[in-house]
Coordinates of N, CA and C in Angstrom, one line a residue:
X24 N 0.1 -52.9 1.3 CA 0.8 -51.7 2.1 C 2.1 -51.4 1.5
X25 N 2.9 -52.5 1.3 CA 4.3 -52.3 0.8 C 4.3 -51.7 -0.6
X26 N 3.3 -52.1 -1.3 CA 3.1 -51.6 -2.7 C 2.8 -50.1 -2.7
X27 N 2.0 -49.7 -1.8 CA 1.7 -48.3 -1.6 C 2.9 -47.5 -1.2
X28 N 3.6 -48.1 -0.2 CA 4.8 -47.5 0.3 C 5.9 -47.2 -0.8
X29 N 6.1 -48.2 -1.7 CA 7.1 -48.1 -2.8 C 6.6 -47.1 -3.9
X30 N 5.2 -47.1 -4.1 CA 4.7 -46.1 -5.0 C 4.9 -44.6 -4.5
X31 N 4.6 -44.5 -3.3 CA 4.9 -43.1 -2.6 C 6.4 -42.8 -2.7
X32 N 7.2 -43.8 -2.4 CA 8.6 -43.5 -2.5 C 9.1 -43.1 -3.8
X33 N 8.6 -43.7 -4.8 CA 8.9 -43.3 -6.2 C 8.4 -41.9 -6.5
X34 N 7.2 -41.6 -6.1 CA 6.7 -40.3 -6.3 C 7.4 -39.2 -5.6
X35 N 7.8 -39.5 -4.4 CA 8.4 -38.5 -3.5 C 9.9 -38.5 -3.6
X36 N 10.5 -39.4 -4.3 CA 11.9 -39.4 -4.4 C 12.7 -38.1 -4.7
X37 N 12.2 -37.3 -5.7 CA 12.8 -36.1 -5.9 C 12.8 -35.1 -4.7
X38 N 11.7 -35.1 -4.0 CA 11.5 -34.3 -2.8 C 12.5 -34.8 -1.7
X39 N 12.5 -36.1 -1.5 CA 13.4 -36.6 -0.5 C 14.8 -36.3 -0.8
X40 N 15.3 -36.4 -2.0 CA 16.6 -36.1 -2.4 C 16.9 -34.6 -2.1
X41 N 16.0 -33.7 -2.4 CA 16.2 -32.3 -2.1 C 16.3 -32.1 -0.6
X42 N 15.4 -32.7 0.2 CA 15.4 -32.4 1.6 C 16.8 -33.0 2.2
X43 N 17.1 -34.2 1.8 CA 18.3 -34.8 2.4 C 19.6 -34.1 1.9
X44 N 19.6 -33.5 0.7 CA 20.7 -32.8 0.2 C 21.0 -31.5 1.0
X45 N 19.8 -30.9 1.4 CA 20.0 -29.7 2.3 C 20.6 -30.1 3.6
X46 N 20.2 -31.2 4.2 CA 20.8 -31.6 5.5 C 22.3 -32.0 5.2
X47 N 22.7 -32.6 4.2 CA 24.0 -32.9 3.8 C 24.9 -31.7 3.7
X48 N 24.3 -30.7 3.0 CA 25.0 -29.4 2.9 C 25.2 -28.7 4.2
X49 N 24.2 -28.8 5.0 CA 24.3 -28.2 6.4 C 25.4 -28.9 7.2
X50 N 25.5 -30.2 7.0 CA 26.5 -31.0 7.7 C 27.9 -30.6 7.2
X51 N 28.0 -30.4 5.9 CA 29.3 -30.0 5.4 C 29.7 -28.6 5.8
X52 N 28.8 -27.7 5.9 CA 29.0 -26.4 6.4 C 29.4 -26.4 7.9
X53 N 28.8 -27.3 8.6 CA 29.2 -27.5 10.0 C 30.6 -28.0 10.2
X54 N 31.0 -28.9 9.3 CA 32.4 -29.4 9.3 C 33.4 -28.3 9.0
X55 N 33.0 -27.4 8.0 CA 33.8 -26.3 7.7 C 34.0 -25.3 8.8
X56 N 32.9 -25.1 9.5 CA 33.0 -24.2 10.6 C 33.9 -24.8 11.7
X57 N 33.7 -26.0 12.0 CA 34.5 -26.7 13.0 C 36.0 -26.6 12.6
X58 N 36.3 -26.8 11.4 CA 37.7 -26.9 10.9 C 38.4 -25.4 11.1
X59 N 37.5 -24.4 10.9 CA 38.1 -23.1 10.9 C 38.0 -22.5 12.3
X60 N 37.1 -22.9 13.1 CA 37.0 -22.3 14.5 C 37.5 -23.2 15.6
X61 N 37.7 -24.5 15.3 CA 38.1 -25.5 16.3 C 37.1 -25.6 17.4
X62 N 35.8 -25.6 17.0 CA 34.8 -25.9 17.9 C 34.4 -27.3 17.9
X63 N 33.8 -27.8 18.9 CA 33.3 -29.2 18.9 C 32.0 -29.2 18.2
X64 N 31.7 -30.4 17.6 CA 30.4 -30.5 16.9 C 29.2 -30.4 17.8
X65 N 29.5 -30.8 19.1 CA 28.4 -30.6 20.2 C 28.0 -29.2 20.3
X66 N 28.9 -28.2 20.1 CA 28.5 -26.8 20.2 C 27.4 -26.4 19.1
X67 N 27.5 -27.0 18.0 CA 26.7 -26.7 16.9 C 25.4 -27.5 16.9
X68 N 25.4 -28.7 17.5 CA 24.2 -29.5 17.5 C 23.3 -29.4 18.7
X69 N 23.9 -29.1 19.9 CA 23.1 -29.2 21.1 C 22.3 -27.9 21.3
X70 N 21.4 -27.9 22.2 CA 20.6 -26.6 22.6 C 21.6 -25.7 23.3
X71 N 21.6 -24.4 23.0 CA 22.5 -23.5 23.6 C 22.4 -23.5 25.2
X72 N 21.2 -23.6 25.8 CA 21.0 -23.7 27.2 C 21.7 -24.9 27.8
X73 N 21.7 -26.0 27.1 CA 22.3 -27.2 27.6 C 23.9 -27.1 27.5
X74 N 24.4 -26.5 26.4 CA 25.8 -26.3 26.3 C 26.3 -25.4 27.3
X75 N 25.6 -24.4 27.6 CA 26.0 -23.3 28.6 C 25.7 -23.8 30.0
X76 N 25.0 -24.9 30.2 CA 24.5 -25.4 31.5 C 23.8 -24.3 32.3
X77 N 22.9 -23.6 31.6 CA 22.1 -22.6 32.2 C 20.6 -23.0 32.2
X78 N 19.8 -22.1 32.7 CA 18.4 -22.4 32.8 C 17.8 -22.6 31.5
X79 N 16.9 -23.6 31.4 CA 16.3 -23.9 30.1 C 15.4 -22.7 29.5
X80 N 15.0 -21.8 30.3 CA 14.3 -20.7 29.8 C 15.2 -19.5 29.3
X81 N 16.5 -19.7 29.3 CA 17.4 -18.7 28.9 C 17.1 -18.3 27.4
X82 N 16.9 -17.0 27.2 CA 16.7 -16.6 25.8 C 15.2 -16.9 25.4
X83 N 14.4 -17.1 26.3 CA 13.0 -17.4 26.0 C 12.3 -16.4 25.0
X84 N 12.4 -15.1 25.4 CA 11.8 -14.1 24.6 C 12.5 -14.0 23.2
X85 N 13.7 -14.1 23.2 CA 14.5 -14.1 21.9 C 14.0 -15.3 21.0
X86 N 13.9 -16.5 21.7 CA 13.4 -17.7 20.9 C 12.0 -17.5 20.3
X87 N 11.2 -16.9 21.1 CA 9.8 -16.7 20.7 C 9.8 -15.7 19.4
X88 N 10.7 -14.7 19.5 CA 10.8 -13.8 18.3 C 11.2 -14.5 17.1
X89 N 12.2 -15.4 17.3 CA 12.7 -16.3 16.2 C 11.5 -17.1 15.6
X90 N 10.8 -17.7 16.4 CA 9.6 -18.5 15.9 C 8.6 -17.6 15.1
X91 N 8.4 -16.4 15.6 CA 7.4 -15.5 14.9 C 8.1 -15.1 13.6
X92 N 9.3 -14.8 13.6 CA 10.0 -14.4 12.3 C 9.9 -15.6 11.3
X93 N 10.1 -16.8 11.8 CA 10.0 -18.0 10.9 C 8.6 -18.2 10.4
X94 N 7.6 -18.0 11.3 CA 6.2 -18.1 10.9 C 5.9 -17.1 9.8
X95 N 6.4 -15.9 9.9 CA 6.0 -14.9 8.9 C 6.7 -15.2 7.6
X96 N 8.0 -15.7 7.5 CA 8.7 -16.0 6.3 C 8.0 -17.2 5.7
X97 N 7.5 -18.2 6.5 CA 6.8 -19.3 5.9 C 5.5 -18.9 5.3
X98 N 4.8 -18.0 6.0 CA 3.5 -17.6 5.5 C 3.6 -16.9 4.1
X99 N 4.6 -16.0 4.1 CA 4.9 -15.2 2.8 C 5.2 -16.1 1.7
X100 N 6.1 -17.1 1.9 CA 6.6 -17.9 0.8 C 5.5 -18.9 0.4
X101 N 4.6 -19.3 1.4 CA 3.5 -20.2 1.1 C 2.5 -19.5 0.2
X102 N 2.2 -18.2 0.6 CA 1.3 -17.4 -0.2 C 1.9 -17.2 -1.6
X103 N 3.1 -16.9 -1.7 CA 3.7 -16.7 -3.1 C 3.5 -18.0 -3.9
X104 N 3.7 -19.2 -3.4 CA 3.5 -20.4 -4.1 C 2.1 -20.6 -4.5
X105 N 1.2 -20.2 -3.6 CA -0.2 -20.4 -3.8 C -0.7 -19.4 -4.9
X106 N -0.2 -18.2 -5.0 CA -0.7 -17.2 -5.8 C 0.0 -16.9 -7.1
X107 N 1.2 -17.5 -7.2 CA 2.1 -17.0 -8.3 C 1.5 -17.3 -9.7
X108 N 0.7 -18.2 -9.9 CA 0.1 -18.5 -11.2 C -1.3 -17.9 -11.4
X109 N -1.7 -17.1 -10.4 CA -3.1 -16.4 -10.5 C -2.9 -15.0 -11.1
X110 N -3.4 -14.7 -12.3 CA -3.2 -13.5 -12.9 C -3.7 -12.3 -12.0
X111 N -4.7 -12.4 -11.3 CA -5.2 -11.3 -10.4 C -4.2 -11.0 -9.3
X112 N -3.3 -12.0 -9.0 CA -2.4 -11.7 -7.8 C -0.9 -11.7 -8.1
X113 N -0.7 -11.5 -9.4 CA 0.7 -11.6 -9.9 C 1.6 -10.6 -9.1
X114 N 1.0 -9.4 -8.9 CA 1.8 -8.3 -8.3 C 2.0 -8.7 -6.8
X115 N 0.9 -9.2 -6.2 CA 1.1 -9.7 -4.8 C 2.0 -10.9 -4.6
X116 N 2.0 -11.7 -5.6 CA 2.9 -12.9 -5.4 C 4.3 -12.5 -5.3
X117 N 4.8 -11.6 -6.2 CA 6.2 -11.1 -6.1 C 6.4 -10.3 -4.8
X118 N 5.4 -9.7 -4.3 CA 5.5 -9.0 -3.1 C 5.7 -10.0 -1.9
X119 N 5.0 -11.1 -1.9 CA 5.1 -12.1 -0.9 C 6.4 -12.8 -1.0
X120 N 6.9 -13.0 -2.2 CA 8.2 -13.7 -2.4 C 9.4 -12.8 -1.8
X121 N 9.5 -11.6 -2.2 CA 10.5 -10.8 -1.7 C 10.3 -10.5 -0.2
X122 N 9.1 -10.4 0.3 CA 8.9 -10.2 1.7 C 9.3 -11.4 2.5
X123 N 9.1 -12.7 2.0 CA 9.6 -13.9 2.6 C 11.0 -13.9 2.6
X124 N 11.7 -13.5 1.5 CA 13.2 -13.5 1.5 C 13.7 -12.4 2.5
X125 N 13.1 -11.3 2.6 CA 13.5 -10.3 3.5 C 13.3 -10.7 4.9
X126 N 12.3 -11.3 5.2 CA 12.1 -11.8 6.6 C 13.0 -13.0 6.9
X127 N 13.4 -13.8 6.0 CA 14.3 -14.9 6.2 C 15.7 -14.2 6.5
X128 N 16.1 -13.2 5.8 CA 17.3 -12.5 6.2 C 17.3 -12.0 7.5
X129 N 16.2 -11.3 7.9 CA 16.1 -10.8 9.3 C 16.1 -11.9 10.4
X130 N 15.5 -13.0 10.1 CA 15.5 -14.1 11.1 C 16.9 -14.7 11.2
X131 N 17.6 -14.8 10.1 CA 19.0 -15.3 10.1 C 19.9 -14.4 10.9
X132 N 19.7 -13.1 10.7 CA 20.4 -12.1 11.5 C 20.1 -12.2 12.9
X133 N 18.9 -12.3 13.3 CA 18.5 -12.4 14.7 C 19.0 -13.7 15.3
X134 N 18.8 -14.7 14.6 CA 19.2 -16.1 15.1 C 20.7 -16.2 15.4
X135 N 21.5 -15.8 14.4 CA 22.9 -16.1 14.5 C 23.7 -14.8 14.9
X136 N 23.0 -13.7 15.3 CA 23.6 -12.5 15.7 C 24.6 -12.0 14.6
X137 N 24.1 -11.9 13.4 CA 25.0 -11.5 12.4 C 25.6 -10.1 12.5
X138 N 24.7 -9.1 12.6 CA 25.2 -7.8 12.6 C 25.9 -7.4 14.0
X139 N 25.6 -8.2 15.0 CA 26.2 -7.9 16.3 C 27.5 -8.6 16.5
X140 N 27.7 -9.9 16.1 CA 28.9 -10.6 16.4 C 29.6 -11.2 15.2
X141 N 28.9 -11.9 14.3 CA 29.5 -12.6 13.2 C 30.2 -11.7 12.2
X142 N 29.6 -10.7 11.8 CA 30.1 -9.8 10.8 C 31.3 -9.0 11.4
X143 N 31.1 -8.3 12.6 CA 32.2 -7.5 13.1 C 33.4 -8.3 13.6
X144 N 33.1 -9.4 14.4 CA 34.1 -10.1 15.0 C 34.9 -11.2 14.1
X145 N 34.2 -11.8 13.2 CA 34.7 -12.9 12.4 C 34.9 -12.5 11.0
X146 N 34.2 -11.5 10.5 CA 34.4 -11.2 9.0 C 35.0 -9.7 8.9
X147 N 35.2 -9.1 10.0 CA 35.8 -7.8 10.0 C 34.9 -6.7 9.3
X148 N 33.6 -6.9 9.3 CA 32.7 -5.9 8.7 C 32.0 -5.2 9.9
X149 N 32.1 -3.9 9.8 CA 31.5 -3.1 11.0 C 30.0 -3.3 11.0
X150 N 29.6 -3.3 12.3 CA 28.2 -3.4 12.6 C 27.3 -2.3 11.9
X151 N 27.9 -1.1 11.9 CA 27.2 0.0 11.2 C 27.1 -0.2 9.7
X152 N 28.1 -0.8 9.1 CA 28.0 -1.1 7.7 C 26.9 -2.1 7.4
X153 N 26.8 -3.1 8.3 CA 25.7 -4.1 8.1 C 24.4 -3.5 8.3
X154 N 24.2 -2.7 9.3 CA 22.9 -2.1 9.6 C 22.5 -1.1 8.5
X155 N 23.5 -0.4 7.9 CA 23.2 0.5 6.8 C 22.8 -0.3 5.5
X156 N 23.5 -1.4 5.4 CA 23.1 -2.3 4.2 C 21.6 -2.8 4.4
X157 N 21.3 -3.2 5.6 CA 19.9 -3.7 5.8 C 18.9 -2.5 5.6
X158 N 19.4 -1.3 6.0 CA 18.4 -0.2 5.8 C 18.3 0.1 4.4
X159 N 19.3 0.0 3.6 CA 19.2 0.3 2.1 C 18.3 -0.7 1.4
X160 N 18.5 -2.0 1.8 CA 17.7 -3.0 1.3 C 16.2 -2.8 1.6
X161 N 16.0 -2.5 2.8 CA 14.5 -2.3 3.2 C 13.9 -1.0 2.5
X162 N 14.7 0.0 2.3 CA 14.3 1.2 1.6 C 14.0 0.8 0.1
X163 N 14.8 0.1 -0.5 CA 14.6 -0.4 -1.9 C 13.3 -1.2 -2.0
X164 N 13.2 -2.1 -1.0 CA 12.0 -2.9 -0.9 C 10.7 -2.1 -0.8
X165 N 10.8 -1.1 0.1 CA 9.6 -0.2 0.2 C 9.3 0.7 -1.0
X166 N 10.4 1.1 -1.6 CA 10.2 1.9 -2.9 C 9.6 1.1 -4.0
X167 N 10.0 -0.2 -4.1 CA 9.5 -1.1 -5.1 C 8.0 -1.4 -4.9
X168 N 7.6 -1.6 -3.6 CA 6.2 -2.0 -3.3 C 5.4 -0.9 -2.7
X169 N 5.8 0.3 -2.8 CA 5.1 1.4 -2.1 C 3.7 1.5 -2.5
X170 N 3.4 1.5 -3.8 CA 2.0 1.7 -4.2 C 1.2 0.5 -3.8
X171 N 1.7 -0.8 -3.8 CA 1.0 -1.9 -3.4 C 0.7 -1.9 -1.9
X172 N 1.7 -1.5 -1.1 CA 1.6 -1.5 0.3 C 0.5 -0.5 0.7
X173 N 0.4 0.6 0.0 CA -0.6 1.6 0.3 C -2.0 1.1 0.0
X174 N -2.1 0.1 -0.8 CA -3.4 -0.6 -1.1 C -3.9 -1.4 0.1
X175 N -3.0 -1.8 0.9 CA -3.2 -2.7 2.0 C -3.5 -2.0 3.3
X176 N -3.9 -2.8 4.3 CA -4.0 -2.2 5.7 C -2.6 -2.2 6.3
X177 N -1.9 -1.1 6.0 CA -0.4 -1.1 6.4 C -0.2 -0.6 7.8
X178 N -1.3 -0.5 8.6 CA -1.1 0.0 10.0 C -0.1 -0.8 10.8
X179 N -0.2 -2.2 10.7 CA 0.7 -3.0 11.4 C 2.2 -2.9 11.0
X180 N 2.3 -2.7 9.6 CA 3.6 -2.6 9.1 C 4.3 -1.3 9.6
X181 N 3.4 -0.3 9.6 CA 4.0 1.0 10.1 C 4.4 1.0 11.6
X182 N 3.6 0.2 12.4 CA 3.9 0.1 13.8 C 5.2 -0.7 13.9
X183 N 5.3 -1.8 13.0 CA 6.6 -2.6 13.2 C 7.8 -1.8 12.9
X184 N 7.8 -0.9 11.9 CA 9.0 -0.1 11.7 C 9.2 0.9 12.8
X185 N 8.2 1.4 13.4 CA 8.3 2.2 14.6 C 9.0 1.5 15.7
X186 N 8.5 0.3 16.0 CA 9.2 -0.4 17.2 C 10.6 -0.9 16.7
X187 N 10.9 -1.3 15.5 CA 12.2 -1.6 15.1 C 13.1 -0.5 15.3
X188 N 12.7 0.7 14.9 CA 13.6 1.9 15.0 C 13.8 2.2 16.4
X189 N 12.8 2.1 17.3 CA 13.0 2.4 18.7 C 14.0 1.3 19.2
X190 N 13.9 0.1 18.8 CA 14.7 -1.0 19.3 C 16.2 -0.7 19.0
X191 N 16.4 -0.2 17.7 CA 17.8 0.1 17.3 C 18.3 1.3 18.1
X192 N 17.5 2.3 18.2 CA 17.9 3.5 18.9 C 18.2 3.2 20.4
X193 N 17.4 2.3 21.0 CA 17.7 1.9 22.4 C 19.0 1.1 22.5
X194 N 19.3 0.3 21.5 CA 20.5 -0.4 21.5 C 21.8 0.5 21.5
X195 N 21.6 1.6 20.8 CA 22.7 2.5 20.6 C 22.8 3.5 21.9
X196 N 21.7 3.9 22.4 CA 21.7 5.0 23.3 C 21.6 4.5 24.8
X197 N 20.9 3.4 25.1 CA 20.6 3.1 26.5 C 21.8 2.5 27.2
X198 N 21.7 2.4 28.5 CA 22.7 1.7 29.3 C 22.5 0.2 29.1
X199 N 23.6 -0.5 29.5 CA 23.6 -2.0 29.4 C 22.5 -2.7 30.3
X200 N 22.3 -2.0 31.5 CA 21.4 -2.6 32.3 C 20.0 -2.5 32.0
X201 N 19.7 -1.8 30.8 CA 18.3 -1.5 30.3 C 18.2 -2.2 29.0
X202 N 19.2 -3.1 28.7 CA 19.2 -3.7 27.3 C 17.9 -4.5 27.0
X203 N 17.3 -5.0 28.1 CA 16.0 -5.7 27.9 C 15.0 -4.9 27.2
X204 N 15.0 -3.6 27.3 CA 14.1 -2.7 26.6 C 14.2 -2.9 25.1
X205 N 15.4 -3.0 24.6 CA 15.7 -3.3 23.1 C 14.9 -4.6 22.7
X206 N 15.1 -5.6 23.5 CA 14.5 -6.9 23.2 C 13.0 -6.9 23.2
X207 N 12.4 -6.2 24.1 CA 10.9 -6.1 24.1 C 10.4 -5.2 23.0
X208 N 11.1 -4.2 22.7 CA 10.7 -3.3 21.5 C 10.7 -4.1 20.2
X209 N 11.9 -5.0 20.1 CA 12.0 -5.8 18.9 C 10.9 -6.7 18.8
X210 N 10.5 -7.4 19.9 CA 9.5 -8.3 19.9 C 8.1 -7.7 19.5
X211 N 7.9 -6.5 19.9 CA 6.7 -5.8 19.5 C 6.7 -5.5 18.0
X212 N 8.0 -5.2 17.4 CA 8.1 -5.0 16.1 C 7.8 -6.3 15.2
X213 N 8.4 -7.4 15.8 CA 8.1 -8.7 15.1 C 6.7 -9.1 15.1
X214 N 6.0 -8.9 16.1 CA 4.6 -9.2 16.3 C 3.8 -8.5 15.2
X215 N 4.0 -7.2 15.2 CA 3.3 -6.4 14.1 C 3.7 -6.7 12.7
X216 N 4.9 -7.1 12.5 CA 5.4 -7.5 11.2 C 4.6 -8.8 10.8
X217 N 4.5 -9.7 11.7 CA 3.8 -11.0 11.5 C 2.3 -10.7 11.2
X218 N 1.7 -9.8 12.0 CA 0.3 -9.5 12.0 C 0.0 -8.9 10.5
X219 N 0.9 -8.0 10.1 CA 0.7 -7.4 8.8 C 0.6 -8.4 7.6
X220 N 1.7 -9.2 7.6 CA 1.8 -10.1 6.5 C 0.7 -11.2 6.5
X221 N 0.4 -11.7 7.7 CA -0.6 -12.7 7.9 C -1.9 -12.2 7.4
X222 N -2.2 -11.0 7.8 CA -3.5 -10.4 7.4 C -3.6 -10.2 5.9
X223 N -2.5 -9.6 5.3 CA -2.5 -9.4 3.8 C -2.6 -10.7 3.1
X224 N -1.9 -11.7 3.6 CA -1.9 -13.0 2.9 C -3.3 -13.6 2.9
X225 N -3.9 -13.5 4.1 CA -5.2 -14.1 4.2 C -6.2 -13.4 3.3
X226 N -6.1 -12.1 3.3 CA -7.0 -11.3 2.4 C -6.9 -11.7 1.0
X227 N -5.6 -11.8 0.5 CA -5.4 -12.2 -0.9 C -5.9 -13.6 -1.2
X228 N -5.6 -14.5 -0.3 CA -6.1 -15.8 -0.6 C -7.6 -15.9 -0.6
X229 N -8.2 -15.2 0.3 CA -9.7 -15.1 0.4 C -10.2 -14.5 -1.0
X230 N -9.6 -13.5 -1.4 CA -10.0 -12.8 -2.6 C -9.8 -13.7 -3.8
X231 N -8.8 -14.5 -3.8 CA -8.6 -15.4 -4.9 C -9.6 -16.5 -5.0
X232 N -10.0 -17.1 -3.8 CA -11.0 -18.1 -3.8 C -12.3 -17.5 -4.1
X233 N -12.6 -16.3 -3.7 CA -13.9 -15.7 -4.0 C -14.1 -15.5 -5.6
X234 N -13.0 -15.0 -6.1 CA -13.0 -14.7 -7.6 C -13.2 -16.1 -8.4
X235 N -12.5 -17.1 -7.8 CA -12.7 -18.4 -8.5 C -14.1 -19.0 -8.4
X236 N -14.6 -18.7 -7.2 CA -16.0 -19.2 -7.0 C -17.0 -18.4 -7.9
X237 N -16.8 -17.1 -8.0 CA -17.6 -16.3 -8.9 C -17.5 -16.8 -10.3
X238 N -16.2 -17.1 -10.8 CA -16.0 -17.6 -12.1 C -16.7 -18.9 -12.4
X239 N -16.6 -19.8 -11.3 CA -17.3 -21.1 -11.5 C -18.8 -21.0 -11.6
X240 N -19.3 -20.0 -10.8 CA -20.8 -19.8 -10.9 C -21.1 -19.2 -12.2
X241 N -20.3 -18.4 -12.8 CA -20.6 -17.7 -14.0 C -20.6 -18.8 -15.2
X242 N -19.6 -19.7 -15.1 CA -19.6 -20.8 -16.1 C -20.8 -21.7 -16.0
X243 N -21.1 -22.0 -14.7 CA -22.3 -22.9 -14.5 C -23.6 -22.3 -15.0
X244 N -23.8 -21.0 -14.8 CA -25.0 -20.4 -15.3 C -25.0 -20.2 -16.8
X245 N -23.8 -20.2 -17.4 CA -23.7 -19.9 -18.8 C -24.0 -21.3 -19.6
X246 N -23.9 -22.4 -18.9 CA -24.0 -23.7 -19.6 C -25.5 -23.9 -19.8

């Protein structure tokens, strides 16, 4: 048993180093934040509801949205890794890679309130500037993959942009006592975003396996 353990340790050591290095970097970033903002480490490590001494379900819908964002980013990046060396899926692999990165940016913005608080209050960058930057990035993304997206079942993606647009408009136009409308519209957008990429990823993986199966059958019959 110990022999197997050390064999696995030797094999997995590079991965372990990378994982632990990420945690160390995160710890150093936390120290930097504490030194600049005079916060306690407890503020950064504990659950927000526990720190605020509020109900444990505080932010439940927002947290569910974060989980859905993360799921989508993970699915896209996993599909990129799976398909990147497949000639038939080379175009889709780059699509999944950039989609994963874009989703990761959106989840970080949602999780840390980047465009609402961090950029305007702490970095002196207007919320409108940040939102315009996001809009430009998304437009460039759509322009790059327009032909590919049109080959897919893009209905869910279209719906997601509709809901995200309505969410942003509601944030700008509605009264504060109706702010929950923005959150529910955003959740609908996230759900449709996840549905689109999950569906496309599944279809491409299935297509890849089918083509591999056909190729194996062809080789078998030719022998």
